[in-house]
């Protein structure tokens, strides 16, 4: 960032003045030229330097004005986003979009069922991950974030700490809700585990700082608290399982096709052998008929011809 224009101008003027005095002294020692002729180039250089410094200062002012404008716009957008996330429907929709994006990054969209928000008892998950063997994983992105947003908007440390404590408590209560069997009783077979999806690592970090045993209690209730990177890792593992399942299914199909091919080939060989036997019989019959022709029929025909 460019410093104060006034300070730079004063520094340049002082250096130029020192250089002018030194030049005058040397010229006075070596030449009798008029002082004006000696100082004119220095004055012109000073004028050019002053113009450049003023241009730099003007550019700095414009740049600072642009930055202030962008910061103001960013602040307004941040406030708007914070207000929007306080609305449950908007916050839920944001979580759903983030959840779908994570599934896309993991290459698991084809093996995931997404559910839009619905009114009712709120027991419907936002996404169900299909596992090999007909099993499933339920994913819930409806996380309470009001206390966390209060902490972000707090103006003093005490209010911020109190809000973050409420955030940890809200997250803990949500884990208890998801741990109830009623949440996934609608699926058969029941999900192996329910994943509580947090759309940002900072949401989980803030809660763990106030409740370090949160993860342990969640796992005991078959609830996995996952941030985007954690969920991507889980879905990548599931995707690998599906590839292995596909390879196993292909191997089984190859085995069945091979067995069927063997049975058909054996039947063809039996038929081919029977054809050979029939051909042998036909050759024998042909040879006997040829011998009978030569030995019995032709002599009679010759006698008839002779008579």
C-alpha positions in Angstrom: 0.0 0.0 0.0 1.3 3.5 -0.9 2.1 5.7 2.2 1.0 9.3 2.8 1.5 11.4 -0.3 2.5 14.5 1.8 5.3 12.6 3.5 6.6 11.2 0.2 6.5 14.7 -1.4 8.4 16.2 1.5 11.0 13.4 1.4 11.5 13.9 -2.4 11.8 17.6 -2.0 14.4 17.3 0.8 16.5 14.8 -1.2 16.3 17.0 -4.3 17.3 20.1 -2.3 20.3 18.3 -0.9 21.3 17.2 -4.4 20.8 20.8 -5.7 23.1 22.2 -3.1 25.7 19.6 -3.7 25.5 20.2 -7.5 25.8 24.0 -7.0 28.9 23.6 -4.8 30.6 21.4 -7.3 29.7 23.7 -10.2 31.0 26.7 -8.3 34.3 24.9 -7.8 34.7 23.9 -11.4 32.8 26.4 -13.5 31.7 30.0 -13.5 28.3 29.2 -15.2 25.3 31.2 -13.9 23.4 29.7 -11.0 20.1 29.6 -13.0 21.7 27.4 -15.7 23.0 25.0 -13.0 19.7 24.7 -11.1 17.3 24.6 -14.1 17.6 20.8 -14.7 17.1 20.1 -11.0 14.0 22.2 -11.0 12.6 20.4 -14.0 13.3 17.0 -12.3 11.7 18.2 -9.1 8.6 19.3 -11.1 8.3 15.9 -12.8 8.8 14.1 -9.4 6.1 16.2 -7.8 3.7 15.4 -10.7 4.4 11.7 -10.4 3.9 11.7 -6.6 0.6 13.6 -7.0 -0.5 10.9 -9.5 0.4 8.2 -7.1 -1.5 9.9 -4.3 -4.5 10.2 -6.6 -4.3 6.5 -7.5 -4.0 5.6 -3.8 -7.1 7.6 -3.0 -9.1 6.0 -5.7 -7.9 2.5 -4.7 -8.8 3.2 -1.0 -12.2 4.4 -2.1 -12.8 1.3 -4.1 -11.8 -0.9 -1.2 -14.0 0.9 1.2 -16.9 0.5 -1.2 -16.3 -3.2 -1.6 -16.0 -3.7 2.2 -19.3 -1.8 2.6 -21.0 -4.0 0.0 -19.5 -7.1 1.6 -20.7 -6.1 5.0 -24.2 -5.6 3.7 -24.1 -9.0 2.0 -22.9 -10.6 5.2 -25.7 -9.0 7.2 -28.2 -10.1 4.6 -26.9 -13.7 4.7 -27.0 -13.7 8.5 -30.6 -12.6 8.4 -31.5 -15.1 5.8 -29.9 -18.0 7.7 -32.1 -17.1 10.7 -35.2 -18.2 8.7 -35.6 -21.9 9.1 -36.8 -22.6 5.5 -33.9 -20.6 4.1 -31.4 -22.2 6.4 -32.8 -25.7 5.5 -32.6 -25.0 1.8 -29.0 -23.8 2.1 -28.2 -27.0 3.9 -29.9 -29.1 1.2 -27.9 -27.4 -1.6 -24.7 -27.9 0.3 -25.6 -31.5 0.9 -26.3 -32.1 -2.8 -23.0 -30.5 -3.8 -21.1 -32.8 -1.4 -22.8 -35.8 -2.9 -21.8 -34.6 -6.4 -18.2 -34.1 -5.3 -18.1 -37.7 -3.9 -19.7 -39.1 -7.1 -22.6 -40.6 -5.2 -25.6 -38.7 -6.6 -26.8 -41.8 -8.4 -26.9 -43.7 -5.1 -28.5 -41.0 -3.0 -32.2 -40.1 -2.6 -32.9 -36.4 -1.8 -36.0 -35.2 0.0 -37.2 -31.6 -0.2 -38.4 -29.9 3.1 -41.9 -30.8 4.1 -44.2 -29.6 6.8 -45.1 -32.1 9.5 -43.2 -33.8 12.3 -39.8 -33.1 10.8 -38.7 -36.7 11.0 -37.9 -37.0 7.3 -34.2 -36.9 6.4 -32.7 -34.6 3.8 -30.9 -37.4 2.1 -30.8 -41.2 2.2 -27.6 -42.9 1.0 -28.2 -46.4 -0.4 -25.6 -48.9 0.7 -24.8 -52.3 -0.9 -27.0 -55.1 0.3 -30.1 -53.0 0.7 -28.9 -51.0 3.7 -29.1 -47.2 4.0 -27.7 -44.2 5.8 -29.9 -41.3 6.7 -28.5 -37.7 6.5 -30.1 -34.7 8.2 -29.0 -31.1 7.5 -31.6 -29.3 9.6 -29.2 -28.0 12.2 -30.1 -25.1 14.5 -27.7 -22.2 13.9 -29.5 -19.3 15.6 -27.2 -19.2 18.6 -24.1 -19.4 16.4 -25.4 -16.5 14.4 -26.0 -14.6 17.6 -22.4 -15.2 18.6 -21.2 -13.8 15.3 -23.2 -10.7 15.8 -22.2 -10.2 19.4 -20.3 -7.0 20.3 -18.6 -8.2 23.4 -16.8 -11.4 24.6 -19.4 -12.2 27.3 -22.3 -12.2 24.9 -20.4 -14.1 22.3 -19.4 -16.8 24.8 -22.9 -17.2 26.1 -24.2 -17.5 22.5 -21.7 -20.2 21.7 -22.6 -22.1 24.8 -26.2 -22.1 23.6 -25.1 -23.2 20.2 -23.4 -26.3 21.8 -26.5 -27.0 23.8 -28.8 -26.8 20.8 -26.5 -29.1 18.8 -26.5 -31.6 21.7 -30.3 -31.6 21.9 -30.5 -32.1 18.1 -28.2 -35.1 18.4 -30.6 -36.6 21.0 -33.6 -36.0 18.7 -31.9 -37.8 15.8 -30.8 -40.6 18.1 -34.5 -41.5 18.7 -35.5 -44.6 16.7 -38.7 -42.9 15.5 -36.5 -40.8 13.1 -35.7 -43.8 10.8 -38.5 -46.2 11.6 -40.1 -45.3 8.3 -37.3 -47.1 6.4 -37.0 -50.9 6.1 -34.4 -52.0 6.7 -33.6 -49.3 9.3 -30.6 -47.1 8.6 -27.3 -48.3 10.0 -26.6 -44.8 11.3 -27.9 -41.2 10.9 -25.5 -38.5 9.8 -25.9 -35.0 11.3 -24.5 -32.8 8.5 -23.0 -29.4 9.4 -22.4 -27.2 6.4 -19.1 -25.8 7.9 -16.3 -27.0 10.1 -16.5 -23.9 12.3 -20.0 -24.9 13.4 -18.6 -28.1 14.9 -15.4 -26.6 16.2 -17.3 -23.9 18.2 -19.6 -26.6 19.8 -16.7 -29.0 20.6 -14.8 -26.2 22.4 -17.8 -25.9 24.8 -18.8 -29.5 24.9 -15.8 -31.8 24.2 -17.8 -35.0 24.8 -20.4 -34.2 22.1 -18.9 -36.5 19.5 -18.7 -39.4 22.0 -22.4 -39.0 23.0 -23.4 -38.7 19.4 -21.7 -42.0 18.3 -23.3 -43.8 21.3 -26.7 -42.8 19.8 -25.7 -43.9 16.3 -25.4 -40.3 15.2 -22.3 -39.3 13.2 -21.6 -35.5 13.2 -20.1 -34.8 9.8 -18.7 -31.6 8.2 -18.4 -31.4 4.4 -14.9 -33.0 4.3 -16.0 -35.8 6.7 -19.1 -36.6 4.7 -17.2 -36.6 1.4 -14.8 -39.2 2.9 -17.8 -41.3 4.1 -19.5 -41.1 0.7 -16.2 -41.9 -1.1 -16.0 -45.1 1.0 -19.6 -46.0 0.1 -18.8 -45.4 -3.5 -15.9 -47.8 -3.3 -18.2 -50.4 -1.7 -20.6 -50.0 -4.6 -17.7 -50.5 -7.1 -16.7 -53.7 -5.2 -20.4 -54.8 -5.2 -20.5 -54.3 -8.9 -17.4 -56.3 -9.5 -18.7 -59.1 -7.3 -22.0 -59.1 -9.3 -20.1 -59.1 -12.6 -18.0 -62.1 -11.4 -21.2 -64.0 -10.4 -22.7 -63.3 -13.8 -19.6 -64.4 -15.5 -19.7 -67.7 -13.5 -23.3 -68.3 -14.4 -22.7 -67.5 -18.1 -19.6 -69.8 -18.0 -21.6 -72.7 -16.5 -24.4 -72.2 -19.0 -21.9 -72.1 -21.9 -20.3 -75.3 -20.6 -23.7 -77.1 -20.5 -24.6 -75.9 -24.0 -21.2 -76.9 -25.3 -21.6 -80.4 -23.8 -25.0 -80.7 -25.4 -23.5 -79.7 -28.7 -20.7 -82.2 -28.4 -23.2 -85.0 -27.6 -25.2 -84.0 -30.7 -22.0 -83.9 -32.8 -21.1 -87.4 -31.6 -24.6 -88.7 -32.5 -24.2 -87.2 -36.0 -20.9 -89.1 -36.3 -22.5 -92.4 -35.3 -25.4 -91.8 -37.7 -22.9 -91.0 -40.5 -21.0 -94.2 -39.7 -24.3 -96.2 -40.0 -25.1 -94.4 -43.2 -21.7 -95.3 -44.6 -22.1 -99.0 -43.6 -25.6 -99.1 -45.2 -24.2 -97.5 -48.3 -21.4 -100.0 -48.5 -23.8 -102.9 -48.0 -26.1 -101.5 -50.7 -23.2 -101.0 -53.1 -22.0 -104.6 -52.5 -25.6 -106.0 -53.1 -25.7 -103.9 -56.2 -22.5 -105.3 -57.6 -23.0 -108.9 -56.5 -26.7 -109.4 -57.0 -28.4 -106.8 -59.1 -25.8 -106.2 -61.9 -25.3 -110.0 -62.7 -29.1 -110.3 -63.2 -29.2 -107.2 -65.4 -26.3 -108.6 -67.5 -28.2 -111.8 -68.1 -31.3 -109.9 -69.1 -29.3 -107.9 -71.4 -27.7 -111.0 -72.9 -31.1 -112.7 -73.5 
